[in-house]
Coordinates of C-alpha atoms and ligand atoms in Angstrom, one line a residue:
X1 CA 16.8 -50.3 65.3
X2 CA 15.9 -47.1 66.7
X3 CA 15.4 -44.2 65.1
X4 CA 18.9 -42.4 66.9
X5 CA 20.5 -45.4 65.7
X6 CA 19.6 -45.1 62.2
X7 CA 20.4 -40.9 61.8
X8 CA 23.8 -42.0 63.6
X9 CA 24.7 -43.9 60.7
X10 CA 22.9 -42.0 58.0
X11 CA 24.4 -38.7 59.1
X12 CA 20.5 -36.9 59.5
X13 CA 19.9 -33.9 60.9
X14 CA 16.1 -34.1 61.9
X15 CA 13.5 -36.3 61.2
X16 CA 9.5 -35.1 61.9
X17 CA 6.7 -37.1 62.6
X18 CA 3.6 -35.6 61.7
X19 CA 0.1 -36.9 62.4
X20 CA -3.5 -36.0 61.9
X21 CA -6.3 -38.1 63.8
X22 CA -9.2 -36.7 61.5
X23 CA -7.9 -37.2 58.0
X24 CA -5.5 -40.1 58.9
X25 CA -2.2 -38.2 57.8
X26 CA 0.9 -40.5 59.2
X27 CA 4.0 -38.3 57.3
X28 CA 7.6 -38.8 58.0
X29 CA 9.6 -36.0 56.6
X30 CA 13.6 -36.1 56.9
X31 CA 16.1 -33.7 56.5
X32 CA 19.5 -35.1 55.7
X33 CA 21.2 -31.9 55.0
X34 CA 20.8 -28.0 55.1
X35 CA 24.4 -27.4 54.6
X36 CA 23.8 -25.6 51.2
X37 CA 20.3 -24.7 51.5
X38 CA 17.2 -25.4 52.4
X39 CA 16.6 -29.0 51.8
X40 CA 14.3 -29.9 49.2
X41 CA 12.7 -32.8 48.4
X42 CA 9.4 -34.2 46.9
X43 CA 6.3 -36.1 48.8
X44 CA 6.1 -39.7 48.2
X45 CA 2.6 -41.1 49.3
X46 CA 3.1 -44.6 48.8
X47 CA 1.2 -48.0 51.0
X48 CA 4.0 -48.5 52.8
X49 CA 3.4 -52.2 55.0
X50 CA 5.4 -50.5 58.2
X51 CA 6.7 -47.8 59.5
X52 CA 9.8 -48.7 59.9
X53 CA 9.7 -49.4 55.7
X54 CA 8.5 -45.8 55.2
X55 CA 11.6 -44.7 57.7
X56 CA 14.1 -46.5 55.3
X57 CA 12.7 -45.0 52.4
X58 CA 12.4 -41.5 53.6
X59 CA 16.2 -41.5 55.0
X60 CA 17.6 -43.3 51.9
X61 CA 15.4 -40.8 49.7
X62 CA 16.5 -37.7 51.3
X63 CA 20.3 -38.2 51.5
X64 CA 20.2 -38.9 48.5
X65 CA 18.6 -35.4 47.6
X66 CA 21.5 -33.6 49.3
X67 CA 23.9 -35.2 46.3
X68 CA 22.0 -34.5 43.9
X69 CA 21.1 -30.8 44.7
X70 CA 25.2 -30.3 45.3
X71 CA 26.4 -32.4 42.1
X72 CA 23.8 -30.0 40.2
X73 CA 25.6 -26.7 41.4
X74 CA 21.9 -25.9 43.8
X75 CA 22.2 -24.4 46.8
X76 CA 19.8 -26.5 48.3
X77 CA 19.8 -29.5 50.6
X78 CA 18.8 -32.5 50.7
X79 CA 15.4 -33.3 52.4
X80 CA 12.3 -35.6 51.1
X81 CA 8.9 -36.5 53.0
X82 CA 6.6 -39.7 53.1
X83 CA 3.4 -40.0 53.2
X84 CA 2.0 -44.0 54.8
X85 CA -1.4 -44.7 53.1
X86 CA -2.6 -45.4 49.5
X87 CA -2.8 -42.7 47.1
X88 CA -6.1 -43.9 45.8
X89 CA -8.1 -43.7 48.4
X90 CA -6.3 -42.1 51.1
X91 CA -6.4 -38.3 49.5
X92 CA -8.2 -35.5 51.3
X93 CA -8.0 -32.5 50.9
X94 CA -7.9 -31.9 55.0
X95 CA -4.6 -34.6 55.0
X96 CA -2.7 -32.0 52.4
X97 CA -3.4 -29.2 54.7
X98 CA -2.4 -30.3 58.0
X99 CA 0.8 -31.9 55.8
X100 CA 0.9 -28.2 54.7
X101 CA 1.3 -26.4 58.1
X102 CA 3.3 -29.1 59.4
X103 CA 5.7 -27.9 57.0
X104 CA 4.8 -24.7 57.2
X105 CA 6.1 -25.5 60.9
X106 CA 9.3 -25.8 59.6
X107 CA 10.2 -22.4 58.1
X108 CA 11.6 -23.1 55.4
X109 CA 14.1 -25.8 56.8
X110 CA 12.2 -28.2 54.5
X111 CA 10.6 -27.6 51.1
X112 CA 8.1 -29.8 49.5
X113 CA 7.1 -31.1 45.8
X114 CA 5.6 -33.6 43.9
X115 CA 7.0 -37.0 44.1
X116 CA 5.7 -41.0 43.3
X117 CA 2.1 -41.0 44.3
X118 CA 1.3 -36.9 44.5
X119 CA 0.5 -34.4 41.4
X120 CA 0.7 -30.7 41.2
X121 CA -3.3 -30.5 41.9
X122 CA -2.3 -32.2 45.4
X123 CA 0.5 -29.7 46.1
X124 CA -2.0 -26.7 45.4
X125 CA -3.8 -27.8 48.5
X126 CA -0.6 -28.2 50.1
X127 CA 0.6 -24.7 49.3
X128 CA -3.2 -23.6 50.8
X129 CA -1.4 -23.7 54.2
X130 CA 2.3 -22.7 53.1
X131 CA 4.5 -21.3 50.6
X132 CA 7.5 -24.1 50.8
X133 CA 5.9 -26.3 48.8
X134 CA 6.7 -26.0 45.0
X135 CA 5.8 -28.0 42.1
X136 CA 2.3 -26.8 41.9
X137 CA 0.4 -26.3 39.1
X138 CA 0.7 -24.0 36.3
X139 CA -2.6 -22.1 36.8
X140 CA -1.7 -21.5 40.4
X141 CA 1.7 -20.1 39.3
X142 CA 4.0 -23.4 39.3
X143 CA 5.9 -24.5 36.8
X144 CA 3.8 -27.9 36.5
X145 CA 5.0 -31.5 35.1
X146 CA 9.2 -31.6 35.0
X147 CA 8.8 -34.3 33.2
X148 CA 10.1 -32.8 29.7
X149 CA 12.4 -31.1 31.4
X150 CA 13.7 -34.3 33.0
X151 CA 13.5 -35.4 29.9
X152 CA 16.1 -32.6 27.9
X153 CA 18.5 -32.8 31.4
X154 CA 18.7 -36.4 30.2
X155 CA 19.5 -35.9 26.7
X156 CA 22.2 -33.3 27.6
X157 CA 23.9 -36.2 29.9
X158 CA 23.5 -38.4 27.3
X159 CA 26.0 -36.4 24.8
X160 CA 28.5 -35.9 27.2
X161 CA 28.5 -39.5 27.8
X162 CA 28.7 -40.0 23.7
X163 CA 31.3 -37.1 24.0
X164 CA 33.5 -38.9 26.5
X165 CA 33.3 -42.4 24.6
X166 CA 33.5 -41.5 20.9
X167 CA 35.0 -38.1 21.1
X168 CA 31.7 -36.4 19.2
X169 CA 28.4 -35.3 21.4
X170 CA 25.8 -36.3 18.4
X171 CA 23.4 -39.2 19.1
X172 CA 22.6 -39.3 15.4
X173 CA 23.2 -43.1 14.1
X174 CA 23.8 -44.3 17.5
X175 CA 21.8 -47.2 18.8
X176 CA 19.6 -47.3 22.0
X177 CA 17.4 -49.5 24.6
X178 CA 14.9 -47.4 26.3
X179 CA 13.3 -49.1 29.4
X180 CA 10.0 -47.2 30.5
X181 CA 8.3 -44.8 28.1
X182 CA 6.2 -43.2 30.3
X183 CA 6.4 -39.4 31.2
X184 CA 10.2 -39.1 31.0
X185 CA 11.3 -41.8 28.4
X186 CA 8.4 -40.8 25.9
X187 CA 10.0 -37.3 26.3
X188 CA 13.5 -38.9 25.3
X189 CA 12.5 -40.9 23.0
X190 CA 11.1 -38.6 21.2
X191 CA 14.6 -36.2 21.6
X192 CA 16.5 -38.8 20.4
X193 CA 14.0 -39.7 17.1
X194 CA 14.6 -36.2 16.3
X195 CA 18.3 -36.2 16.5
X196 CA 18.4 -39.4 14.2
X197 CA 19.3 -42.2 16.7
X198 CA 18.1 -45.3 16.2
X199 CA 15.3 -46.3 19.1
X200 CA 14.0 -49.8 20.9
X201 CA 11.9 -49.3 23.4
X202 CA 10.2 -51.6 25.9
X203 CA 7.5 -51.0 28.6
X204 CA 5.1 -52.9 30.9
X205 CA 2.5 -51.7 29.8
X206 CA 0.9 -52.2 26.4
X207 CA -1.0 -48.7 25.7
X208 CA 2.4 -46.7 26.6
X209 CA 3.9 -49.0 23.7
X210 CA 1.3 -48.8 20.9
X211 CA 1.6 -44.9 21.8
X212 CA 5.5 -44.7 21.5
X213 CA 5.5 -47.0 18.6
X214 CA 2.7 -45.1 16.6
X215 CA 4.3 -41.3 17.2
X216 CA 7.8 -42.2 16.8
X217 CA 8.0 -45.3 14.7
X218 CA 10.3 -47.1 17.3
X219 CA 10.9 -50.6 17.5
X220 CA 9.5 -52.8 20.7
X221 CA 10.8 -55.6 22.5
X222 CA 9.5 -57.2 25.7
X223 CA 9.9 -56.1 28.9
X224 CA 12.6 -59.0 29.9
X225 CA 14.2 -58.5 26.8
X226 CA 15.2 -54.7 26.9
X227 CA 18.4 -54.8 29.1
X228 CA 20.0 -57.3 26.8
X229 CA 19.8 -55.6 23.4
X230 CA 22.4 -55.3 21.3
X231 CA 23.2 -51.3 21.8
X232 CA 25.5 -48.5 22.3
X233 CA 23.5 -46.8 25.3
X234 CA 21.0 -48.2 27.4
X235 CA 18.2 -46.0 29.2
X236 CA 16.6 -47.1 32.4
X237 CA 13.8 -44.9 32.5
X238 CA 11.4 -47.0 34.2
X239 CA 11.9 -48.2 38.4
X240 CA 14.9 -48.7 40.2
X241 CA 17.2 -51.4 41.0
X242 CA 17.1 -52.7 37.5
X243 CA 21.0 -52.9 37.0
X244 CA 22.2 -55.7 39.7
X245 CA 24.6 -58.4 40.0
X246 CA 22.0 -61.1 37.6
X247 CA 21.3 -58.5 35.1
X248 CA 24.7 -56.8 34.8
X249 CA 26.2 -59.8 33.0
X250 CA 23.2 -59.9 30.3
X251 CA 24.0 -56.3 29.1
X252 CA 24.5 -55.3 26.1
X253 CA 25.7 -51.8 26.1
X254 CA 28.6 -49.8 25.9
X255 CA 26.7 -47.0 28.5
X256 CA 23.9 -46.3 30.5
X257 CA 22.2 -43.4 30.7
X258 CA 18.6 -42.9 32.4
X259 CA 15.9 -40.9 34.2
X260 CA 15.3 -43.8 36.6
X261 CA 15.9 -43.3 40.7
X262 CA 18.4 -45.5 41.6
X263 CA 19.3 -47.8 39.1
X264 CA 22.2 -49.6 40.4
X265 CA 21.0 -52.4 43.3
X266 CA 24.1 -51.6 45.4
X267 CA 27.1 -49.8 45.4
X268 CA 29.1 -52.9 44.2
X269 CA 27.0 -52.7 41.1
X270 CA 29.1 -49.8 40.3
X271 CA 32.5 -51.6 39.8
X272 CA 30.5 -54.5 38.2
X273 CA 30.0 -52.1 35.6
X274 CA 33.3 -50.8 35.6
X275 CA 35.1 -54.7 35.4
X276 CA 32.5 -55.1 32.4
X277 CA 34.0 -51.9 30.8
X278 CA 30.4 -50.2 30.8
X279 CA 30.2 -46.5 31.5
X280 CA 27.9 -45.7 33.7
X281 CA 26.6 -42.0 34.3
X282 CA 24.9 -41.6 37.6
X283 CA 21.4 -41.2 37.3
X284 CA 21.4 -38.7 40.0
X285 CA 23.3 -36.5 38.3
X286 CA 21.7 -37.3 35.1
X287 CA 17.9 -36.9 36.1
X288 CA 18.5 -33.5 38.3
X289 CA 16.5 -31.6 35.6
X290 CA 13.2 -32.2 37.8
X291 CA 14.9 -30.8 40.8
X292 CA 16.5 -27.6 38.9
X293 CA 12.9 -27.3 37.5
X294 CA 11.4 -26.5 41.0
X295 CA 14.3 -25.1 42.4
X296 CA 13.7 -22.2 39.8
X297 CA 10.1 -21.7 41.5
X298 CA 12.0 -20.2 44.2
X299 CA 12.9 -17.4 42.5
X300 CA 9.9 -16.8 40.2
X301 CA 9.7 -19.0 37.6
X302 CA 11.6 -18.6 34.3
X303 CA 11.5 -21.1 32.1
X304 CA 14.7 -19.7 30.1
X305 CA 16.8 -19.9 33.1
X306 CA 15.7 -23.4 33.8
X307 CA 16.5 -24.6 30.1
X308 CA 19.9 -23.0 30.3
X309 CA 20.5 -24.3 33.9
X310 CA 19.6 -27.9 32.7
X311 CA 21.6 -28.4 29.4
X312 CA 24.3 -27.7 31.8
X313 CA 23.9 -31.1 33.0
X314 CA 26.1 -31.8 30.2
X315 CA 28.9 -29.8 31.7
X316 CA 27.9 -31.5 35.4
X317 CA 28.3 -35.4 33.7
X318 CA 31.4 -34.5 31.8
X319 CA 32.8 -33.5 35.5
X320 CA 31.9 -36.7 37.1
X321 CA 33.4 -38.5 33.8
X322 CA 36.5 -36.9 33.7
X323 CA 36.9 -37.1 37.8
X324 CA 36.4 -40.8 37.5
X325 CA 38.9 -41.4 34.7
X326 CA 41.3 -39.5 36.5
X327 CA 40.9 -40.6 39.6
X328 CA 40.5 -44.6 38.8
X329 CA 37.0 -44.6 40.0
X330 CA 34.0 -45.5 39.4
X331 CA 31.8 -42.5 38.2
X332 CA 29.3 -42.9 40.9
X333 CA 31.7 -42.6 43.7
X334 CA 33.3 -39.7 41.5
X335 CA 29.9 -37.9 41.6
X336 CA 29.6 -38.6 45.0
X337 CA 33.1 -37.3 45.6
X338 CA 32.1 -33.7 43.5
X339 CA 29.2 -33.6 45.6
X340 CA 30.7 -33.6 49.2
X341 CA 33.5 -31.6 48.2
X342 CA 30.8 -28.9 47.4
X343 CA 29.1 -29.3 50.4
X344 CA 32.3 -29.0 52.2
X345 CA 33.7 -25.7 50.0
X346 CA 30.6 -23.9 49.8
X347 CA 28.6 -25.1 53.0
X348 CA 31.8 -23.8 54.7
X349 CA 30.5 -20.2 53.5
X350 CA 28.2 -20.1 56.5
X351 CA 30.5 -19.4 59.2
X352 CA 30.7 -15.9 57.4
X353 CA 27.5 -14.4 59.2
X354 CA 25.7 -12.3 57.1
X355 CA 23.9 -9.4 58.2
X356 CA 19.9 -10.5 59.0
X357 CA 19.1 -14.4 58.8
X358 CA 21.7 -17.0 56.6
X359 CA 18.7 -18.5 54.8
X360 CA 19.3 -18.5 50.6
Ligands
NAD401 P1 6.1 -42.9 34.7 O1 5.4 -43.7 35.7 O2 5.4 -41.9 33.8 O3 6.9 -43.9 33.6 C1 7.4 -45.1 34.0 C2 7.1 -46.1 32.9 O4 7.9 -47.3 33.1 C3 5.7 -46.5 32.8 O5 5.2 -46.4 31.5 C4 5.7 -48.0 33.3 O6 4.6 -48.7 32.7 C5 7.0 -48.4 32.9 N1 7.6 -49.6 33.5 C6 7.5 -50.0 34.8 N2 8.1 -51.1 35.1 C7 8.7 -51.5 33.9 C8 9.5 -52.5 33.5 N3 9.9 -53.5 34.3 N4 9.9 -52.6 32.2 C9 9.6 -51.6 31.3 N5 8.8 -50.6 31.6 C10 8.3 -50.5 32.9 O7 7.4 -42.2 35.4 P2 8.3 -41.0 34.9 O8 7.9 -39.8 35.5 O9 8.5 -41.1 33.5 O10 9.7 -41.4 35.7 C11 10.5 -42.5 35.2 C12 11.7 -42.7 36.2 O11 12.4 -41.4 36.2 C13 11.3 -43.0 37.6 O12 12.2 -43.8 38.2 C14 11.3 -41.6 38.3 O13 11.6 -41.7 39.7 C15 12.5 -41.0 37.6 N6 12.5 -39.5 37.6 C16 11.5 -38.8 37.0 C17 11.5 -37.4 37.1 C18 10.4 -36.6 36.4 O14 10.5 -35.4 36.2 N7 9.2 -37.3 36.1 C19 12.6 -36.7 37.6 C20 13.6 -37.5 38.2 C21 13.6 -38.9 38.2

């Protein structure tokens, strides 16, 4: 399929190739939308075994940045680049710098961050050649790792989900499965210890359980265990896909409620759920806190305004809940469904020309 093909389904408005013979760089960057802003969206540098692989990615990546930035209330867009080679052995600091003025090249259309396979340290090179790239580190102004941030965005979802299911927000005596204890579900876990919830965690790799077993005296079980625990909530926090059409009749949860990118395999996975009575809050309304996090880079950070911005993904989930309870639907297509009509009310705003340029 060709790349016209593709954007004609996908709804794209421009897709850059970007190349550099010396250091190797081979970036797609996409730009779904800029109907709310300028489109923002992190760097994943990642072995990719085609081109047309990294293509998918990068278009299924960035569109859905644009709901996630307009379910959050951002007036941003939706955007995300990728970067074809392996992270461990592929970094230069000449590829991050010709990456950096070709989106530099852009004006602004397209801001970077960190993503799967890039740190703050690599985005300090990458701000060497422009200013739209955020999530950079703290000694060079950023606001460095989102994940705790992430991490308290998720915790707020999580009581309006216990809010909307038990009529009370407090996780305290409530039961829950935490998949992935890494950067974001350590964070939670640790959240939810303090609020008196009882915690089972499982992750692939031993050291990241000794250590969340050891700080927060939680229980472990293994890795092909964790879906099917007997629980109220369930927390993907580990890789996508996780919640399909074999694993969705194994649960054992009454919600599910996680940092993880794209948990659900397909959109049909979304009225499994539903037939199987299991509330579902979308993860990309649930794990916006990253995004909110550099968004507030923009304007100089301030780490109060982010906090406040990000327990209001309580507010945002409660939304979506109550949309899709009114409407019938599932929540993901009722966050979708919040999110267009955004883009629709406020990205309408632009045919009022302002005086000078109509960037935010
Ligand atoms: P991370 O790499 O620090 O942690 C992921 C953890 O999951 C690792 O400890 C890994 O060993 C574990 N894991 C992998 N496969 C597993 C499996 N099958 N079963 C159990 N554990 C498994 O990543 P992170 O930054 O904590 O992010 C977690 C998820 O949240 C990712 O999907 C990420 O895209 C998403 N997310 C993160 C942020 C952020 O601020 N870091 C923001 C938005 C979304």
């Amino acid at each position: 399929m060709s790349v016209f093909d593709e954007v004609a389904i996908t709804g794209h408005e421009q897709i850059i190739y970007g190349y550099d013979k010396v250091s190797g760089l081979k970036a797609i960057i996409a730009i779904h939308s800029t109907a709310l802003g300028p489109a923002l969206g992190g760097t994943r540098f990642f072995p990719y075994q085609s081109e047309s692989e990294a293509l998918e990615d990068v278009l299924r990546l960035s569109k859905g940045m644009t709901y996630k930035a307009a379910a959050a209330g951002l007036d941003l867009g939706g955007g995300k680049a990728v970067i074809i080679g392996d992270p461990r052995v592929d970094k230069s600091e000449r590829l991050f710098r010709a990456y950096g003025r070709i989106v530099d090249s852009l004006g602004g259309r397209y801001i970077t961050a960190e993503d799967v396979g890039t740190t703050t340290i690599d985005m300090d090179l990458v701000r060497r050649e422009t200013r739209w790239a955020l999530g950079h580190s703290m000694a060079e102004g950023g606001a460095g790792d989102p994940s705790p941030i992430t991490a308290r965005g998720l915790y707020a979802a999580t009581r309006a989900v216990c809010q909307m299911l038990w009529g009370d927000p407090e996780v305290a005596g409530r039961r829950f499965a935490v998949q992935g204890v890494g950067k974001v579900g350590s964070a939670f876990v640790q959240l939810l210890v303090e609020a008196r919830a009882e915690v089972i965690i499982s992750d692939s790799q031993e050291p990241a359980i000794s250590a969340a077993v050891e700080t927060y005296g939680v229980k472990s079980v293994p890795s092909d265990e964790i879906l099917s625990v007997d629980c109220d909530i369930l927390s993907p926090c580990a890789l996508g896909a996780g919640i399909n059409e074999e694993t969705i009749p194994t649960l054992n949860c009454q919600a599910i409620v996680g940092s993880a990118n794209n948990q659900l395999a397909t959109d049909e996975d979304a009225e499994r759920l539903m037939e199987r009575n299991i509330l579902y809050a979308p993860d990309f309304v649930v794990n916006a806190g990253g995004l909110i996090n550099v968004h507030d880079e923009l304007r100089g950070y301030s780490r109060i305004r982010t906090l406040q911005s990000v327990d209001s993904i309580f507010d945002a989930t409660m939304k979506i809940l109550e949309t899709a309870k009114t409407d019938g639907t599932s929540p993901n297509q009722a966050a979708i469904k919040v999110a267009e009509e955004r883009i629709y009310e406020i990205g309408d705003l632009r045919r009022f020309r302002r005086s000078g340029d109509d960037e935010n």
